[in-house]
CSV table of C-alpha atoms in Angstrom, one decimal:
chain,number,residue,atom,x,y,z
M,1,MET,CA,57.7,133.0,85.0
M,2,VAL,CA,55.4,130.4,86.6
M,3,GLU,CA,55.8,128.2,83.6
M,4,SER,CA,59.7,128.2,83.9
M,5,SER,CA,59.4,127.5,87.6
M,6,VAL,CA,57.1,124.5,87.0
M,7,VAL,CA,59.5,123.2,84.4
M,8,MET,CA,62.4,123.5,86.9
M,9,ILE,CA,60.4,121.7,89.6
M,10,LEU,CA,59.2,119.0,87.2
M,11,PHE,CA,62.5,118.1,85.5
M,12,GLY,CA,64.7,119.0,88.5
M,13,SER,CA,62.9,116.7,90.9
M,14,PHE,CA,62.6,114.0,88.2
M,15,LEU,CA,66.3,114.0,87.5
M,16,LEU,CA,67.3,114.2,91.2
M,17,LEU,CA,65.2,111.2,92.1
M,18,LEU,CA,66.6,109.2,89.1
M,19,LEU,CA,70.1,110.0,90.3
M,20,LEU,CA,69.2,108.9,93.8
M,21,GLY,CA,68.2,105.6,92.3
M,22,ALA,CA,64.4,105.9,92.7
M,23,PRO,CA,62.3,103.7,90.3
M,24,ILE,CA,61.1,105.6,87.2
M,25,SER,CA,57.5,105.4,88.2
M,26,VAL,CA,58.2,107.0,91.6
M,27,SER,CA,60.4,109.7,90.0
M,28,LEU,CA,57.7,110.6,87.5
M,29,GLY,CA,54.9,110.5,90.1
M,30,VAL,CA,56.7,112.5,92.8
M,31,SER,CA,57.9,115.2,90.3
M,32,ALA,CA,54.4,115.6,88.8
M,33,LEU,CA,52.8,115.7,92.2
M,34,ALA,CA,55.3,118.4,93.4
M,35,SER,CA,54.4,120.5,90.3
M,36,PHE,CA,50.7,120.1,91.0
M,37,LEU,CA,51.1,121.3,94.6
M,38,TYR,CA,53.3,124.2,93.4
M,39,LEU,CA,50.6,125.3,91.0
M,40,GLY,CA,48.0,125.0,93.7
M,41,ASP,CA,46.0,122.4,91.8
M,42,ASN,CA,43.8,119.9,93.7
M,43,PRO,CA,45.8,116.6,93.9
M,44,ILE,CA,42.5,114.8,93.0
M,45,LYS,CA,43.2,116.0,89.4
M,46,PHE,CA,46.4,114.0,89.5
M,47,VAL,CA,44.5,110.9,90.4
M,48,GLN,CA,41.8,111.6,87.8
M,49,ILE,CA,44.3,112.0,84.9
M,50,ALA,CA,46.2,108.9,86.0
M,51,PHE,CA,43.0,106.8,86.2
M,52,THR,CA,41.8,108.0,82.8
M,53,SER,CA,45.1,107.0,81.3
M,54,VAL,CA,44.5,103.3,81.9
M,55,GLY,CA,40.8,103.3,81.0
M,56,SER,CA,41.3,103.1,77.2
M,57,PHE,CA,40.1,100.0,75.2
M,58,PRO,CA,43.4,99.7,73.1
M,59,LEU,CA,45.4,99.4,76.4
M,60,MET,CA,43.7,96.1,77.1
M,61,ALA,CA,45.9,94.6,74.4
M,62,LEU,CA,48.9,95.1,76.6
M,63,PRO,CA,48.3,92.4,79.3
M,64,ALA,CA,46.8,90.1,76.7
M,65,PHE,CA,49.8,90.2,74.4
M,66,ILE,CA,52.1,89.7,77.4
M,67,LEU,CA,50.0,86.6,78.5
M,68,ALA,CA,49.9,85.3,74.9
M,69,GLY,CA,53.7,85.4,74.7
M,70,ALA,CA,54.2,83.7,78.0
M,71,LEU,CA,51.7,80.9,77.1
M,72,MET,CA,53.3,80.3,73.7
M,73,GLU,CA,56.6,79.5,75.3
M,74,ALA,CA,54.9,77.1,77.7
M,75,ALA,CA,52.8,75.5,74.9
M,76,GLY,CA,55.8,74.5,72.9
M,77,ILE,CA,55.0,77.0,70.1
M,78,SER,CA,58.3,79.0,70.5
M,79,LYS,CA,60.4,75.8,70.4
M,80,ARG,CA,58.8,74.7,67.1
M,81,LEU,CA,59.4,78.1,65.6
M,82,VAL,CA,63.1,77.9,66.6
M,83,ASP,CA,63.3,74.4,65.1
M,84,LEU,CA,61.8,75.7,61.8
M,85,ALA,CA,64.3,78.6,61.7
M,86,GLU,CA,67.2,76.2,62.5
M,87,SER,CA,66.2,73.9,59.6
M,88,PHE,CA,66.7,76.8,57.2
M,89,ALA,CA,70.2,77.4,58.4
M,90,GLY,CA,71.9,74.4,56.8
M,91,PRO,CA,75.6,74.6,56.0
M,92,PHE,CA,75.8,78.4,55.5
M,93,THR,CA,78.5,80.4,57.3
M,94,GLY,CA,76.9,81.6,60.5
M,95,GLY,CA,73.8,79.5,59.8
M,96,MET,CA,72.8,78.9,63.4
M,97,SER,CA,73.1,82.5,64.4
M,98,ALA,CA,71.2,83.5,61.3
M,99,ALA,CA,68.5,81.1,62.4
M,100,THR,CA,68.5,82.9,65.8
M,101,VAL,CA,67.7,86.2,64.0
M,102,MET,CA,64.9,84.4,62.0
M,103,ALA,CA,63.5,82.8,65.2
M,104,CYS,CA,63.4,86.2,66.9
M,105,MET,CA,61.4,87.5,63.9
M,106,PHE,CA,58.9,84.6,64.1
M,107,PHE,CA,58.5,84.9,67.9
M,108,GLY,CA,58.4,88.7,67.7
M,109,ALA,CA,55.3,88.3,65.4
M,110,ILE,CA,53.6,86.7,68.4
M,111,SER,CA,54.9,88.2,71.6
M,112,GLY,CA,55.3,92.0,70.9
M,113,SER,CA,58.0,92.1,73.6
M,114,GLY,CA,61.8,92.4,73.3
M,115,PRO,CA,62.8,90.7,76.6
M,116,ALA,CA,60.1,88.0,76.1
M,117,THR,CA,61.6,87.2,72.6
M,118,THR,CA,65.2,87.1,74.0
M,119,ALA,CA,64.2,84.8,76.8
M,120,ALA,CA,62.1,82.4,74.7
M,121,VAL,CA,64.6,82.1,71.8
M,122,GLY,CA,67.8,82.4,74.0
M,123,MET,CA,66.9,79.4,76.2
M,124,LEU,CA,66.8,77.2,73.1
M,125,MET,CA,69.3,78.8,70.7
M,126,ILE,CA,72.2,79.9,72.9
M,127,PRO,CA,73.0,76.3,74.1
M,128,ALA,CA,72.5,75.0,70.5
M,129,MET,CA,75.0,77.6,69.1
M,130,VAL,CA,77.6,76.8,71.9
M,131,ASP,CA,77.3,73.1,70.9
M,132,ARG,CA,78.1,74.1,67.3
M,133,GLY,CA,81.3,75.8,68.4
M,134,TYR,CA,80.1,79.4,68.8
M,135,SER,CA,81.5,81.3,71.8
M,136,LYS,CA,79.0,82.0,74.6
M,137,GLY,CA,79.6,85.7,74.3
M,138,TYR,CA,78.8,85.8,70.6
M,139,ALA,CA,75.8,83.5,70.9
M,140,SER,CA,74.4,85.7,73.7
M,141,ALA,CA,75.2,89.0,71.8
M,142,ILE,CA,73.4,87.9,68.6
M,143,THR,CA,70.4,86.7,70.6
M,144,ALA,CA,70.2,90.0,72.7
M,145,SER,CA,70.5,92.1,69.5
M,146,SER,CA,67.8,90.1,67.6
M,147,GLY,CA,65.5,90.2,70.6
M,148,GLY,CA,64.9,93.9,69.9
M,149,LEU,CA,63.0,92.8,66.7
M,150,GLY,CA,60.3,91.6,69.1
M,151,VAL,CA,59.1,95.2,69.5
M,152,VAL,CA,59.4,96.2,65.8
M,153,ILE,CA,57.8,93.2,64.1
M,154,PRO,CA,54.1,93.5,64.7
M,155,PRO,CA,52.2,93.0,67.0
M,156,SER,CA,54.2,95.3,69.2
M,157,ILE,CA,53.5,96.5,72.8
M,158,PRO,CA,55.5,99.8,72.3
M,159,MET,CA,53.5,100.5,69.1
M,160,VAL,CA,50.3,100.1,71.2
M,161,ILE,CA,51.7,102.6,73.7
M,162,PHE,CA,52.8,105.1,71.0
M,163,GLY,CA,49.3,104.8,69.3
M,164,ILE,CA,47.6,105.6,72.6
M,165,SER,CA,49.9,108.5,73.3
M,166,ALA,CA,49.6,110.0,69.8
M,167,MET,CA,45.9,109.5,69.2
M,168,GLY,CA,44.9,112.4,71.3
M,169,MET,CA,47.4,114.8,69.8
M,170,MET,CA,46.2,116.9,66.9
M,171,ALA,CA,48.6,118.4,64.3
M,172,PRO,CA,49.3,122.1,64.9
M,173,PRO,CA,47.2,124.4,62.7
M,174,GLU,CA,50.3,126.0,61.2
M,175,ALA,CA,51.6,122.5,60.2
M,176,ILE,CA,48.3,121.7,58.5
M,177,ALA,CA,48.3,125.0,56.7
M,178,GLN,CA,51.8,124.3,55.4
M,179,TYR,CA,51.7,120.6,54.6
M,180,GLY,CA,48.0,119.8,54.4
M,181,GLN,CA,46.0,117.3,56.5
M,182,PHE,CA,48.0,114.5,58.2
M,183,GLN,CA,46.7,110.9,58.4
M,184,SER,CA,45.3,109.8,61.7
M,185,VAL,CA,47.2,107.4,64.0
M,186,SER,CA,45.8,104.0,64.6
M,187,ILE,CA,47.3,100.8,66.1
M,188,PRO,CA,46.5,98.5,63.1
M,189,LYS,CA,48.1,101.1,60.8
M,190,LEU,CA,51.3,101.1,63.0
M,191,PHE,CA,51.3,97.3,63.0
M,192,ILE,CA,51.2,97.2,59.2
M,193,ALA,CA,53.8,100.0,58.9
M,194,GLY,CA,56.2,98.0,61.1
M,195,VAL,CA,56.6,95.0,58.8
M,196,PHE,CA,59.2,96.3,56.3
M,197,PRO,CA,61.2,98.3,58.9
M,198,GLY,CA,61.4,95.1,60.9
M,199,MET,CA,62.8,93.3,57.9
M,200,VAL,CA,65.3,96.1,57.2
M,201,LEU,CA,66.6,95.8,60.8
M,202,ALA,CA,66.7,92.0,60.6
M,203,GLY,CA,68.5,92.2,57.2
M,204,GLY,CA,71.2,94.5,58.8
M,205,LEU,CA,71.7,92.0,61.6
M,206,LEU,CA,72.0,89.1,59.1
M,207,VAL,CA,74.6,90.9,57.0
M,208,MET,CA,76.7,91.8,60.0
M,209,ASN,CA,76.3,88.3,61.4
M,210,TYR,CA,77.6,86.8,58.1
M,211,PHE,CA,80.8,88.9,58.1
M,212,LEU,CA,81.5,88.3,61.8
M,213,CYS,CA,80.9,84.5,61.5
M,214,ARG,CA,83.2,84.4,58.5
M,215,LYS,CA,85.9,86.2,60.6
M,216,HIS,CA,85.5,83.9,63.6
M,217,GLY,CA,85.1,80.7,61.5
M,218,TYR,CA,81.6,79.8,62.7
M,219,LYS,CA,80.3,77.3,60.1
M,220,GLY,CA,76.9,75.9,59.5
M,221,THR,CA,75.8,72.2,60.0
M,222,THR,CA,78.2,69.6,58.7
M,223,GLU,CA,75.4,67.4,57.3
M,224,GLY,CA,74.3,70.1,54.9
M,225,TRP,CA,71.0,71.6,54.1
M,226,SER,CA,68.1,69.1,53.9
M,227,ALA,CA,64.7,69.7,52.3
M,228,ALA,CA,63.4,66.7,54.3
M,229,THR,CA,64.5,68.3,57.6
M,230,THR,CA,62.8,71.6,56.7
M,231,ARG,CA,59.6,69.8,55.6
M,232,ARG,CA,59.6,67.8,58.9
M,233,ALA,CA,60.1,71.0,61.0
M,234,LEU,CA,57.3,72.8,59.0
M,235,ARG,CA,54.9,69.9,59.5
M,236,LYS,CA,55.6,69.9,63.3
M,237,GLY,CA,55.5,73.7,63.5
M,238,VAL,CA,52.6,74.4,61.2
M,239,TRP,CA,50.3,75.4,64.1
M,240,SER,CA,53.1,77.6,65.5
M,241,VAL,CA,53.5,79.4,62.1
M,242,LEU,CA,49.8,79.9,61.9
M,243,ALA,CA,49.8,81.8,65.2
M,244,PRO,CA,51.1,85.1,63.7
M,245,VAL,CA,49.0,84.5,60.5
M,246,VAL,CA,45.8,84.3,62.7
M,247,ILE,CA,46.8,87.3,64.8
M,248,LEU,CA,47.9,89.7,62.1
M,249,GLY,CA,45.6,88.4,59.4
M,250,GLY,CA,42.6,89.1,61.7
M,251,ILE,CA,43.8,92.6,62.4
M,252,TYR,CA,44.6,93.5,58.8
M,253,SER,CA,41.4,92.0,57.4
M,254,GLY,CA,39.3,94.0,59.9
M,255,LEU,CA,37.9,90.9,61.5
M,256,PHE,CA,39.0,92.1,64.9
M,257,THR,CA,40.9,95.0,66.6
M,258,PRO,CA,44.4,94.6,68.0
M,259,THR,CA,42.9,94.3,71.5
M,260,GLU,CA,40.5,91.5,70.3
M,261,SER,CA,43.4,89.8,68.4
M,262,ALA,CA,45.4,89.6,71.6
M,263,ILE,CA,42.5,87.7,73.2
M,264,VAL,CA,42.2,85.5,70.1
M,265,ALA,CA,46.0,84.8,70.5
M,266,ILE,CA,45.5,83.6,74.1
M,267,PHE,CA,42.6,81.2,73.2
M,268,TYR,CA,44.5,80.0,70.1
M,269,THR,CA,47.5,79.2,72.3
M,270,LEU,CA,45.5,77.5,75.0
M,271,PHE,CA,43.8,75.3,72.3
M,272,ILE,CA,47.1,74.4,70.6
M,273,GLY,CA,48.9,73.8,74.0
M,274,PHE,CA,46.2,71.6,75.5
M,275,PHE,CA,44.7,69.7,72.5
M,276,VAL,CA,47.3,69.7,69.7
M,277,HIS,CA,50.8,69.8,71.2
M,278,LYS,CA,49.5,68.5,74.6
M,279,GLU,CA,52.4,70.1,76.3
M,280,LEU,CA,50.6,72.9,78.2
M,281,LYS,CA,50.1,72.1,81.9
M,282,ILE,CA,47.9,74.0,84.5
M,283,LYS,CA,51.0,74.8,86.5
M,284,ALA,CA,52.6,76.5,83.5
M,285,VAL,CA,49.4,78.5,82.8
M,286,MET,CA,49.4,79.7,86.4
M,287,ARG,CA,53.1,80.7,86.1
M,288,SER,CA,52.3,82.6,82.8
M,289,LEU,CA,49.4,84.5,84.6
M,290,GLU,CA,51.8,85.4,87.4
M,291,THR,CA,54.4,86.8,85.0
M,292,THR,CA,51.7,88.7,83.1
M,293,THR,CA,50.4,90.3,86.4
M,294,TRP,CA,53.8,91.3,87.5
M,295,LEU,CA,54.8,92.9,84.1
M,296,THR,CA,51.4,94.5,83.5
M,297,GLY,CA,51.4,96.0,87.0
M,298,ARG,CA,54.9,97.5,86.4
M,299,VAL,CA,53.9,99.0,83.0
M,300,LEU,CA,50.6,100.4,84.3
M,301,LEU,CA,52.3,102.1,87.2
M,302,ILE,CA,54.7,103.8,84.7
M,303,LEU,CA,51.7,104.7,82.5
M,304,PHE,CA,49.8,106.2,85.4
M,305,THR,CA,52.6,108.6,86.3
M,306,ALA,CA,54.0,109.2,82.8
M,307,THR,CA,50.5,110.4,81.6
M,308,VAL,CA,50.3,113.0,84.3
M,309,PHE,CA,53.9,114.1,83.6
M,310,GLY,CA,53.1,114.4,79.9
M,311,ARG,CA,50.0,116.4,80.6
M,312,LEU,CA,52.0,118.9,82.6
M,313,LEU,CA,54.5,119.2,79.8
M,314,VAL,CA,51.7,120.0,77.2
M,315,GLU,CA,49.9,122.4,79.5
M,316,ASN,CA,53.2,124.4,80.0
M,317,GLN,CA,53.9,124.5,76.2
M,318,ILE,CA,57.2,122.5,76.6
M,319,PRO,CA,56.6,120.6,73.3
M,320,ALA,CA,56.0,123.8,71.4
M,321,ILE,CA,59.2,125.4,72.9
M,322,VAL,CA,61.3,122.2,72.0
M,323,ALA,CA,59.8,122.3,68.4
M,324,SER,CA,60.6,126.0,67.8
M,325,SER,CA,64.1,125.7,69.3
M,326,MET,CA,64.9,122.7,67.1
M,327,LEU,CA,63.5,124.5,64.0
M,328,GLU,CA,65.5,127.6,64.9
M,329,MET,CA,68.7,125.5,65.0
M,330,THR,CA,68.1,124.1,61.5
M,331,THR,CA,65.3,123.5,59.1
M,332,ASN,CA,67.1,120.7,57.3
M,333,LEU,CA,64.9,117.6,57.6
M,334,TYR,CA,67.8,115.2,57.5
M,335,LEU,CA,69.7,117.0,60.2
M,336,ILE,CA,66.7,117.2,62.5
M,337,TRP,CA,66.1,113.4,61.9
M,338,ALA,CA,69.7,112.8,62.9
M,339,LEU,CA,69.2,114.9,66.1
M,340,ILE,CA,66.0,113.1,67.0
M,341,ILE,CA,67.5,109.6,66.3
M,342,PHE,CA,70.6,110.3,68.4
M,343,PHE,CA,68.5,111.7,71.2
M,344,LEU,CA,66.2,108.7,71.2
M,345,LEU,CA,69.2,106.3,71.1
M,346,PHE,CA,70.7,108.1,74.2
M,347,VAL,CA,67.4,108.0,76.0
M,348,GLY,CA,66.9,104.3,75.2
M,349,MET,CA,70.2,103.5,76.9
M,350,PHE,CA,69.0,104.9,80.2
M,351,MET,CA,65.2,104.7,80.2
M,352,GLU,CA,62.6,101.9,80.0
M,353,THR,CA,61.1,101.8,76.5
M,354,LEU,CA,57.4,102.3,77.4
M,355,ALA,CA,58.2,105.2,79.8
M,356,ALA,CA,60.3,106.9,77.1
M,357,ILE,CA,57.5,106.6,74.5
M,358,MET,CA,54.9,108.1,76.9
M,359,ILE,CA,57.2,111.0,78.0
M,360,LEU,CA,58.7,111.9,74.6
M,361,THR,CA,55.7,111.5,72.3
M,362,PRO,CA,54.0,114.7,73.5
M,363,VAL,CA,57.4,116.5,73.1
M,364,LEU,CA,58.7,115.2,69.8
M,365,LEU,CA,55.5,114.6,67.8
M,366,PRO,CA,54.8,118.3,67.4
M,367,VAL,CA,58.3,118.7,66.0
M,368,ALA,CA,57.5,116.0,63.5
M,369,TYR,CA,54.3,117.7,62.5
M,370,ASN,CA,56.0,121.0,62.0
M,371,LEU,CA,58.4,119.4,59.6
M,372,GLY,CA,55.7,117.6,57.6
M,373,ILE,CA,56.7,114.1,58.9
M,374,ASP,CA,54.0,111.6,58.7
M,375,PRO,CA,53.0,110.5,62.3
M,376,ILE,CA,52.9,106.8,61.4
M,377,HIS,CA,56.4,107.0,60.0
M,378,PHE,CA,57.6,109.0,63.0
M,379,GLY,CA,56.1,106.4,65.4
M,380,ILE,CA,57.9,103.5,63.7
M,381,VAL,CA,61.3,105.4,63.8
M,382,VAL,CA,60.7,106.1,67.5
M,383,VAL,CA,60.0,102.4,68.2
M,384,CYS,CA,63.0,101.3,66.1
M,385,CYS,CA,65.4,103.6,67.9
M,386,LEU,CA,64.2,102.5,71.3
M,387,SER,CA,64.4,98.9,70.3
M,388,ILE,CA,68.2,99.3,70.1
M,389,GLY,CA,68.1,100.4,73.8
M,390,PHE,CA,67.3,96.7,74.6
M,391,GLN,CA,70.9,95.7,73.5
M,392,THR,CA,72.9,98.7,74.8
M,393,PRO,CA,74.1,99.1,78.4
M,394,PRO,CA,73.5,100.3,81.1
M,395,LEU,CA,69.7,99.5,81.0
M,396,GLY,CA,69.8,96.9,78.1
M,397,GLU,CA,67.2,94.4,79.4
M,398,ASN,CA,68.0,91.9,76.6
M,399,LEU,CA,71.7,91.8,77.7
M,400,PHE,CA,70.7,90.9,81.3
M,401,ILE,CA,68.4,88.1,80.0
M,402,ALA,CA,71.0,86.7,77.6
M,403,SER,CA,73.6,86.9,80.4
M,404,GLY,CA,71.3,85.0,82.8
M,405,VAL,CA,70.6,82.3,80.2
M,406,SER,CA,74.2,81.8,79.1
M,407,GLY,CA,76.1,82.6,82.3
M,408,THR,CA,78.3,85.1,80.4
M,409,SER,CA,79.2,88.5,81.9
M,410,ILE,CA,77.3,91.6,80.8
M,411,GLU,CA,80.6,93.2,79.8
M,412,GLU,CA,81.5,90.5,77.3
M,413,ILE,CA,78.1,90.4,75.7
M,414,SER,CA,78.0,94.2,75.5
M,415,VAL,CA,81.3,94.3,73.6
M,416,ARG,CA,80.2,91.6,71.2
M,417,ALA,CA,76.8,93.3,70.7
M,418,LEU,CA,78.4,96.7,69.6
M,419,PRO,CA,78.7,95.8,65.8
M,420,PHE,CA,75.1,94.7,65.8
M,421,ALA,CA,74.1,98.0,67.5
M,422,PHE,CA,76.0,99.9,64.9
M,423,THR,CA,74.3,98.1,62.1
M,424,SER,CA,70.9,98.7,63.7
M,425,VAL,CA,71.6,102.4,63.9
M,426,LEU,CA,72.5,102.5,60.2
M,427,ALA,CA,69.2,100.6,59.5
M,428,VAL,CA,67.2,103.2,61.5
M,429,PHE,CA,68.7,106.1,59.4
M,430,ILE,CA,67.7,104.2,56.2
M,431,ILE,CA,64.1,103.8,57.6
M,432,ALA,CA,64.0,107.5,58.7
M,433,TYR,CA,65.4,108.9,55.4
M,434,ILE,CA,63.2,106.7,53.1
M,435,PRO,CA,59.6,107.1,54.4
M,436,GLN,CA,58.2,104.7,51.8
M,437,ILE,CA,59.8,101.7,53.6
M,438,THR,CA,57.3,102.5,56.4
M,439,LEU,CA,54.4,103.9,54.4
M,440,PHE,CA,54.2,101.7,51.3
M,441,LEU,CA,52.4,98.7,52.9
M,442,PRO,CA,49.7,100.8,54.7
M,443,SER,CA,49.0,102.7,51.5
M,444,LEU,CA,48.9,99.4,49.5
M,445,LEU,CA,46.4,98.0,51.9
M,446,GLY,CA,44.2,101.2,51.8
M,447,TYR,CA,45.0,102.6,55.2
């Protein structure tokens, strides 16, 4: 009886505060504190759990990757990546918008953030596409949709958060008895597993882009494809291309951890910006630090409160109840995958990605274990689903950024982005139903 009352207080106050327009961190914190007081627990426990949540070494990667992404834009690295992607476009139908997708993949392999990828690439590519005859709405929609690749292509901030959330969760004994031992969750493993799913999502966007551009008559460059232009862009952008190679190569070779690689990325960017490109100014560094402080503070506030909220869920057996009710409904793996995917897509439309991962991982991971789903595979599908939330209203952060860059209304961009969202959903189903897309590379590299 107490358990059901706590759940009512926890979820009731959380939803009520959200409906009243309170920020998600406030909604999570107040509802968790109300539940603690109802249970008669010492509120100090609330603070201790919250403080422990931000004391983990892997979490240090979060502000470091945010700073690295901000500095790379200021150092001219993102501009050179965009120029390189554009040189591959040539005279192909929809070549410029295809180059935008490729540029988002390149930049995603550095920043680990969807909004950062949309902002960096959008500022350069949206005006370039408009100059080539694309409508502002379409140029903004393809940029906002491709920006979501920033959180799937490693390194990825949401993968870091999923890794931290899942590391402390053991598989239920009954799941181990039925399916055998599950592999452990680690952030490098998640990064490696995200490579092919990121390519599947990008491939879906490129195919849809081709058909839409053919329909609207968006052509490539009139001067044709030039090997000399590509060579020139590659020569200018060689240091920019090396950035993801240094970051990911160091992680996969075991030279450094994801947290250390983020610090390496910062120093690499500072060196390239000051001494090679000579475009980085002290004022831009200070602005990047300011952006990082603001974003990190926002994320850590959510992490504080979401951890306490998640702990209350686990202590009151909510994940076990959700898992058993789902398994009672159906034991068909494909149907349960469909339920999970649609649920995550719905949540992603209304909730900030990192908060959604922290709240839902303790609830849904036990369901995955009870179905014999690999935790790494599950984590990648969760991140892929929530990445679509960046391009779907009402929250759709990428839509707001693309709208700000292009001066186009959110409504127009949202309508133009719908075909890309549909393609991305199909890609997620393919990733979920074919685990080897996710698990092949980690097993090949001995993880």
